[in-house]
mmCIF file of C-alpha atoms in Angstrom:
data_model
loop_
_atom_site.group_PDB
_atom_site.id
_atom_site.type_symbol
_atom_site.label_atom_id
_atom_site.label_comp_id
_atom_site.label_asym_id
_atom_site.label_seq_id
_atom_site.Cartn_x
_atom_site.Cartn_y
_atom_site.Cartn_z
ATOM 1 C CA UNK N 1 8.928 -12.103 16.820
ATOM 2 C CA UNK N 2 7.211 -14.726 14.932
ATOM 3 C CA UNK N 3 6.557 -14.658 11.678
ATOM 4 C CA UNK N 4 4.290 -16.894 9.593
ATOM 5 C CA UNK N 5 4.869 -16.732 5.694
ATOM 6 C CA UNK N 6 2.470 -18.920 3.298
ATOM 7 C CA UNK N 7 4.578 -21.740 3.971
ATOM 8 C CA UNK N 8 3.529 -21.413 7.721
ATOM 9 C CA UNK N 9 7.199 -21.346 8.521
ATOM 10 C CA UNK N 10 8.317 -19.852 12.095
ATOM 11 C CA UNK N 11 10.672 -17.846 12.926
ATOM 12 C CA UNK N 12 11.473 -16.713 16.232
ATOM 13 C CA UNK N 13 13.109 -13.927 18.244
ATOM 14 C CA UNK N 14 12.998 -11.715 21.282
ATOM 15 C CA UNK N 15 10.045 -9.152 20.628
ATOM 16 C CA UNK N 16 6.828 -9.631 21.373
ATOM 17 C CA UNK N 17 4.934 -9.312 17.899
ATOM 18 C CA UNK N 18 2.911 -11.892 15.716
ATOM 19 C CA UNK N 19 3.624 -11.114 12.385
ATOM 20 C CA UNK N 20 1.209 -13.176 10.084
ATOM 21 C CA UNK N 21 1.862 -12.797 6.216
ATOM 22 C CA UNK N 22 -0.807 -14.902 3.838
ATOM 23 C CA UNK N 23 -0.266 -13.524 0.449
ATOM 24 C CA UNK N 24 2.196 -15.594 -1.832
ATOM 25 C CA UNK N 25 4.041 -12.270 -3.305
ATOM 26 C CA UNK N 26 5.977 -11.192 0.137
ATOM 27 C CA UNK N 27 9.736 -11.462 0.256
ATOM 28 C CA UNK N 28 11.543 -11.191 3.185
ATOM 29 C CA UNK N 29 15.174 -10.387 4.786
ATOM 30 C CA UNK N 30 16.530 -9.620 7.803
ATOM 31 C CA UNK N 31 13.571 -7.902 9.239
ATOM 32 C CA UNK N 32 12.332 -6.000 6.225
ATOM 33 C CA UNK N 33 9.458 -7.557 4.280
ATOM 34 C CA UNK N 34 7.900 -6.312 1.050
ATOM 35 C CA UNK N 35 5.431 -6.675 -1.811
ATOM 36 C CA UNK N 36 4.087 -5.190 -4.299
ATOM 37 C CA UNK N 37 6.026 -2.560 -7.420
ATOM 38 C CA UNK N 38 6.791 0.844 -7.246
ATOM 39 C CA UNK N 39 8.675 2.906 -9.010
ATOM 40 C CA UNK N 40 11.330 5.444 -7.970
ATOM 41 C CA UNK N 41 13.069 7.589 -10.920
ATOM 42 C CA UNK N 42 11.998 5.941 -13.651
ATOM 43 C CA UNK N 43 12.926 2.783 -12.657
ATOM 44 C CA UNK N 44 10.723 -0.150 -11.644
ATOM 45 C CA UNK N 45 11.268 -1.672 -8.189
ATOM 46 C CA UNK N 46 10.121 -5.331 -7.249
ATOM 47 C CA UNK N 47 10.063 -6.460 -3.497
ATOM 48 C CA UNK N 48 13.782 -7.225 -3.822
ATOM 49 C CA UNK N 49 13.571 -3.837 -4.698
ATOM 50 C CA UNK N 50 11.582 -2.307 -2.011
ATOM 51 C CA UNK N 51 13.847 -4.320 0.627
ATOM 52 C CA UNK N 52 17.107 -2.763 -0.699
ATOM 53 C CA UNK N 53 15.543 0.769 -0.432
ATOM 54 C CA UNK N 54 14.408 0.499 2.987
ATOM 55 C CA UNK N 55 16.764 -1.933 4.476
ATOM 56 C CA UNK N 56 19.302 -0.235 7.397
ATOM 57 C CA UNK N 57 17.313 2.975 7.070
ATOM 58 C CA UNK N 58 16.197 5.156 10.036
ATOM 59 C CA UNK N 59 12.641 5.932 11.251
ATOM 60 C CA UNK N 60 12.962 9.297 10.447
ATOM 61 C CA UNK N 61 14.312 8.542 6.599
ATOM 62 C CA UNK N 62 11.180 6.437 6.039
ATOM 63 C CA UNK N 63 8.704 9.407 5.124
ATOM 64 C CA UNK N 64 10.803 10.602 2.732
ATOM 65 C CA UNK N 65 11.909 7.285 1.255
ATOM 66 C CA UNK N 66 8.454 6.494 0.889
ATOM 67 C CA UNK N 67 7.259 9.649 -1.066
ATOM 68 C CA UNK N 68 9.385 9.173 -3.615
ATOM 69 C CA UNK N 69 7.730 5.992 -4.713
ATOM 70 C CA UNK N 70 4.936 5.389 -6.798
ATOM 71 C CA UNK N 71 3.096 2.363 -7.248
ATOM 72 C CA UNK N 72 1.277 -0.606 -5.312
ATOM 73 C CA UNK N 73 3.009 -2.058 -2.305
ATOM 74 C CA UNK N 74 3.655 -2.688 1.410
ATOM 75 C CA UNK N 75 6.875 -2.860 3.541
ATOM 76 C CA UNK N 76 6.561 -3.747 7.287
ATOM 77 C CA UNK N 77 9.878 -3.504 8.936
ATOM 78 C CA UNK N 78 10.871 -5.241 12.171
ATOM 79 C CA UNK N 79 13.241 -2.679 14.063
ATOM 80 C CA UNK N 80 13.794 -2.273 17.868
ATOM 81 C CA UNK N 81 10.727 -3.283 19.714
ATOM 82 C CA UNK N 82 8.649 -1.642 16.531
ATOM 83 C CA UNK N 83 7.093 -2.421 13.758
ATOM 84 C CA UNK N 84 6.510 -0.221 10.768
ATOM 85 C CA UNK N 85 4.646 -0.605 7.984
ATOM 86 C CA UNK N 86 4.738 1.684 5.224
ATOM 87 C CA UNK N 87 1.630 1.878 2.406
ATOM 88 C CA UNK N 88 1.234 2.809 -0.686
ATOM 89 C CA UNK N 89 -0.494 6.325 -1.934
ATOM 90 C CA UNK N 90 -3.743 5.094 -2.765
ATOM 91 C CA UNK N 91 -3.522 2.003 0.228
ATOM 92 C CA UNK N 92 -3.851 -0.896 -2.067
ATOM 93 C CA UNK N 93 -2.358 -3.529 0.136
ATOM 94 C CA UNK N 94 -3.986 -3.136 3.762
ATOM 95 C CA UNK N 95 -2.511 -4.300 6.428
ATOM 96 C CA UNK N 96 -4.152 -4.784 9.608
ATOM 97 C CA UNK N 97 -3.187 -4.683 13.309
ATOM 98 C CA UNK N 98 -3.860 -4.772 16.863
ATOM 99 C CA UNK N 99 -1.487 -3.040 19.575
ATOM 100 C CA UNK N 100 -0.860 -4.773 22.771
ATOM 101 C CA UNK N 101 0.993 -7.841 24.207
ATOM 102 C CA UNK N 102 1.878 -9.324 21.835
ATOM 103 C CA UNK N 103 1.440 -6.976 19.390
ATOM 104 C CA UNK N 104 -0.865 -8.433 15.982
ATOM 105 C CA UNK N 105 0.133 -7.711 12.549
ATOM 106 C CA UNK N 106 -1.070 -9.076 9.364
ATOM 107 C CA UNK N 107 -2.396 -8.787 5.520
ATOM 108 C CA UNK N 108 -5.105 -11.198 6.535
ATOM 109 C CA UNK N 109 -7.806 -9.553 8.541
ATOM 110 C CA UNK N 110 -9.729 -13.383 9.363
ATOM 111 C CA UNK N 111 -6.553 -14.421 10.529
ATOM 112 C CA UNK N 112 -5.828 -11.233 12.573
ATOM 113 C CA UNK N 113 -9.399 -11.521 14.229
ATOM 114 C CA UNK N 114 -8.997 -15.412 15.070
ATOM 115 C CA UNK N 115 -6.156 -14.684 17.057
ATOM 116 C CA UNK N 116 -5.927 -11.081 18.692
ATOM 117 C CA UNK N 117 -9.700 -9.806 17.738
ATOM 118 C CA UNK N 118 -12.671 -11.899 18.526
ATOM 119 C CA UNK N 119 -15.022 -8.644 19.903
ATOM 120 C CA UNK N 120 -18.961 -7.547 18.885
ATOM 121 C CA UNK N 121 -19.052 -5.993 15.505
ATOM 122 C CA UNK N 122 -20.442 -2.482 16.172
ATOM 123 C CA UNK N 123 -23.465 -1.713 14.466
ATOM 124 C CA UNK N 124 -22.238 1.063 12.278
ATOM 125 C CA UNK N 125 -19.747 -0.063 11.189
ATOM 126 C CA UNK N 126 -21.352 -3.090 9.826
ATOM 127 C CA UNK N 127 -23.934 -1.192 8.045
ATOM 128 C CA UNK N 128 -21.123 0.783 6.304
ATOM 129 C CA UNK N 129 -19.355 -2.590 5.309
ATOM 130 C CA UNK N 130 -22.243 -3.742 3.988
ATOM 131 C CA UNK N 131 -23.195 -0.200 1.677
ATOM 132 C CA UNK N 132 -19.554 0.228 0.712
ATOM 133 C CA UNK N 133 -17.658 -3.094 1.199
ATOM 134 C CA UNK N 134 -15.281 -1.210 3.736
ATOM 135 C CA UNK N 135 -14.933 0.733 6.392
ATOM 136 C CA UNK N 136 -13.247 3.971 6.495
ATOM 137 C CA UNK N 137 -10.368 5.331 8.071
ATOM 138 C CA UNK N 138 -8.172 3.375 10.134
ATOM 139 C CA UNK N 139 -11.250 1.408 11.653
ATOM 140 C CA UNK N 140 -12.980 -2.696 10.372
ATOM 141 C CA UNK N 141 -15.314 -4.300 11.647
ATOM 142 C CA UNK N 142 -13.332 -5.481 15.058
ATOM 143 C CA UNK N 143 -12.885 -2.664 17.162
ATOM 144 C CA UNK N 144 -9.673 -4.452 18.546
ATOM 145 C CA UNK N 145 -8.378 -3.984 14.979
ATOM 146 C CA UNK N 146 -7.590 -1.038 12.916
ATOM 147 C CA UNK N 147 -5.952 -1.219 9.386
ATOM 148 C CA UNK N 148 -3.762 1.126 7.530
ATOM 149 C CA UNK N 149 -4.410 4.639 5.782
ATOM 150 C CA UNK N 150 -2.926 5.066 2.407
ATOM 151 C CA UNK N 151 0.237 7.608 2.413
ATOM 152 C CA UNK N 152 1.372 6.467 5.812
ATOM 153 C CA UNK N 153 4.105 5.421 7.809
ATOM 154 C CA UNK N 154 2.614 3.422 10.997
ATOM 155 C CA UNK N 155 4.415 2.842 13.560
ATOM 156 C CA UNK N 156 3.540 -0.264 16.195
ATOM 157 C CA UNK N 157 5.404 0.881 19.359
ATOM 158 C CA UNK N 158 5.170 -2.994 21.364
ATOM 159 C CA UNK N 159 6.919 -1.836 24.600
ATOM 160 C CA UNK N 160 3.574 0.880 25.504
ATOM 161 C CA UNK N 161 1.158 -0.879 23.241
ATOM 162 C CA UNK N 162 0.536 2.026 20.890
ATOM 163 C CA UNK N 163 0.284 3.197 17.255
ATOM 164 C CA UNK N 164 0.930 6.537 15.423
ATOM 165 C CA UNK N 165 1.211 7.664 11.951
ATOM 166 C CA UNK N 166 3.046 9.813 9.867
ATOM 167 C CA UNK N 167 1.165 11.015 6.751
ATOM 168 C CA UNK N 168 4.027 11.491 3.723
ATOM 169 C CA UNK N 169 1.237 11.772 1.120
ATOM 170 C CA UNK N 170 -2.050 13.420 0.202
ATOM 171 C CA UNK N 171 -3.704 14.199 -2.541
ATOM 172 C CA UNK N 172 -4.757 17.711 -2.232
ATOM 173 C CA UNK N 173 -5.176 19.817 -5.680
ATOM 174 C CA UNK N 174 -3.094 23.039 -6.241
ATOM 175 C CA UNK N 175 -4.397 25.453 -8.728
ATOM 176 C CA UNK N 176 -2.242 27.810 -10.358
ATOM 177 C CA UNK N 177 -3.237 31.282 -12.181
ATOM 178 C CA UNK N 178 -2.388 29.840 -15.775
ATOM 179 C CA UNK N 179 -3.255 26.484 -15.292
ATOM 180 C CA UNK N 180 -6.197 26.523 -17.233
ATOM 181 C CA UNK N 181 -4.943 29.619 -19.263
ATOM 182 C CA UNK N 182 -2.704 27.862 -22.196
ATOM 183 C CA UNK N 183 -3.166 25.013 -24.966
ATOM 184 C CA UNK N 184 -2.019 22.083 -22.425
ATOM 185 C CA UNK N 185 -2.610 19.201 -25.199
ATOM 186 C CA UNK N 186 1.054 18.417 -25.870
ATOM 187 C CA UNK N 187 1.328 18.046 -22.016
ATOM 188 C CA UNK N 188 -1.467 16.176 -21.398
ATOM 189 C CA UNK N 189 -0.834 13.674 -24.260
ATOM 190 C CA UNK N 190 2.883 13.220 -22.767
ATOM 191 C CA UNK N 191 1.543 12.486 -19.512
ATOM 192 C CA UNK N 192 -0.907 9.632 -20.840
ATOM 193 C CA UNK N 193 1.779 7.983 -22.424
ATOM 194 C CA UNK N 194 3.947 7.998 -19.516
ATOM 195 C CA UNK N 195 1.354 6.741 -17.063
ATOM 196 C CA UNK N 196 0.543 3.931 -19.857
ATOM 197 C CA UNK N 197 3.644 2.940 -20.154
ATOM 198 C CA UNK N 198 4.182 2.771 -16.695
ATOM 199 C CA UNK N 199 1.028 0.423 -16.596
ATOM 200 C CA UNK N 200 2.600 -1.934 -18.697
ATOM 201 C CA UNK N 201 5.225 -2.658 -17.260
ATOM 202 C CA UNK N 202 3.918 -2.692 -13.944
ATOM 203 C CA UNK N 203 1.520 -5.655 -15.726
ATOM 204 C CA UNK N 204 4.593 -7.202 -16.856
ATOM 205 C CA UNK N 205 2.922 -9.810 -18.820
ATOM 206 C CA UNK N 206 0.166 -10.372 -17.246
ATOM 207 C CA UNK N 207 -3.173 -10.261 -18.565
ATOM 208 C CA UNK N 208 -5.218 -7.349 -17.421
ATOM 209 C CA UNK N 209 -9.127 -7.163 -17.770
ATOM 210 C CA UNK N 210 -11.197 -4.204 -18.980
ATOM 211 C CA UNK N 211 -14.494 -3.616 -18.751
ATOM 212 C CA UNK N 212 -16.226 -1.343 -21.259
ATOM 213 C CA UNK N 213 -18.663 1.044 -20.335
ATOM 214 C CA UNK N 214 -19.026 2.501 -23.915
ATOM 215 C CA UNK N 215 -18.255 5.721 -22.182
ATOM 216 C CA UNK N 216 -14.990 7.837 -22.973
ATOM 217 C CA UNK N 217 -12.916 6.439 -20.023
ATOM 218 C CA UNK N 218 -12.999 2.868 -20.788
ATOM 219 C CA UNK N 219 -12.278 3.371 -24.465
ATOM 220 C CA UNK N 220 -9.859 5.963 -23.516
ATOM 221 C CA UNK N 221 -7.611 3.152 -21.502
ATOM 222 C CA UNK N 222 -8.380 -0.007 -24.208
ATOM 223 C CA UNK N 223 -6.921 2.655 -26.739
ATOM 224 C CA UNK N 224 -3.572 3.825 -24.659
ATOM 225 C CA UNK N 225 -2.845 0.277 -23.338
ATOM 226 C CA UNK N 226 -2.873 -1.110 -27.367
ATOM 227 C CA UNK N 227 -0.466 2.447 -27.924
ATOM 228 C CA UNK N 228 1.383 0.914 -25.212
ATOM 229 C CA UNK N 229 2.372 -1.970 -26.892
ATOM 230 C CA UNK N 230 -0.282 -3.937 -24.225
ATOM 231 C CA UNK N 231 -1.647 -7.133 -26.745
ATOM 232 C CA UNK N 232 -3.292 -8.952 -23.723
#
């Protein structure tokens, strides 16, 4: 496999996949790669993190490994003639990828396209880029290349040149008969706290930028990020 990091440095071995990795925050070892924070149990994984969870697994744990994180990340792991790359709940960190031989996989869709795409951009899916700034589903704007859904586990088979997913997260509302039938303030408060907690230290630091409608949203976050002890 070869893999290019931001340094450009190769690395080779015996499968047939380009791996191409652009973005400064991936970590690597021994055929697991990660970025990105989640967390699992309260506690907040980094990509050192991620690695450790999913390192020496099987396929079949990954689903369930992967459900019980929350956060924004990627892992793409190098295992027996497959790759597998694992995304987020909400798909915040795309990767994209082309089956064949060599198989193509990377964060960097220009790169991707100089090297395994290179075919006519089809009309509709242009005109959707260009209303929405994406296109949806597993599709872009090379047919050769397809990109990955958010609460999946993807699996690149390189051997038969094929791809198939397994969804381990959707989000799909669930009424129940007293849900809207009791005083759920204390709950709800609880909850906002939690989440903005969880922001800050997932910001770690880091200055975050706000735009204010004047609407109840936007004042609603500005307010629970300064509760949050947030000063930047």
């Amino acid at each position: 496999m070869q893999t290019l990091f931001t340094s450009y440095h190769v690395r080779l071995t015996v499968t047939t996949v380009e791996l191409v990795l652009t973005a400064a925050d991936w970590e690597g070892r021994d055929g697991v790669h990660a970025t990105g924070r989640a967390f699992h149990d309260g506690d907040l994984l980094g990509a050192q993190g991620l690695i450790d969870r999913f390192e020496g697994r099987s396929s079949e744990e990954l689903p369930a490994l992967a459900s019980a994180l929350n956060g924004l990340f990627s892992v793409i792991i190098e295992r027996d003639h497959k790759v597998f790359i694992i995304s987020d709940r909400i798909g915040s960190r795309a990767v994209f990828y082309s089956p064949g031989d060599p198989a193509h996989v990377s964060d960097h869709f220009g790169r991707l396209r100089a090297s395994a795409g290179g075919g006519p951009v089809l009309k509709d899916y242009e005109l959707e880029f260009r209303m929405a700034t994406y296109v949806s589903g597993r599709e872009t704007l090379d047919p050769a290349i397809h990109k990955t859904q958010p609460g999946t586990v993807l699996c690149v088979d390189v051997k038969d040149g094929t791809a198939s997913n397994r969804q381990y997260y959707s989000y799909r509302d669930n009424p129940q008969p007293d849900r809207y039938g009791e005083d759920r303030y204390t709950e709800w408060r609880d909850t906002l706290d939690r989440v903005f907690e969880r922001i800050a230290a997932v910001a770690d630091g880091r200055q975050v930028i706000m735009g204010l409608s004047g609407g109840y949203d936007s004042r609603l976050i500005v307010t629970m990020l300064d509760r949050a002890g947030f000063d930047d």
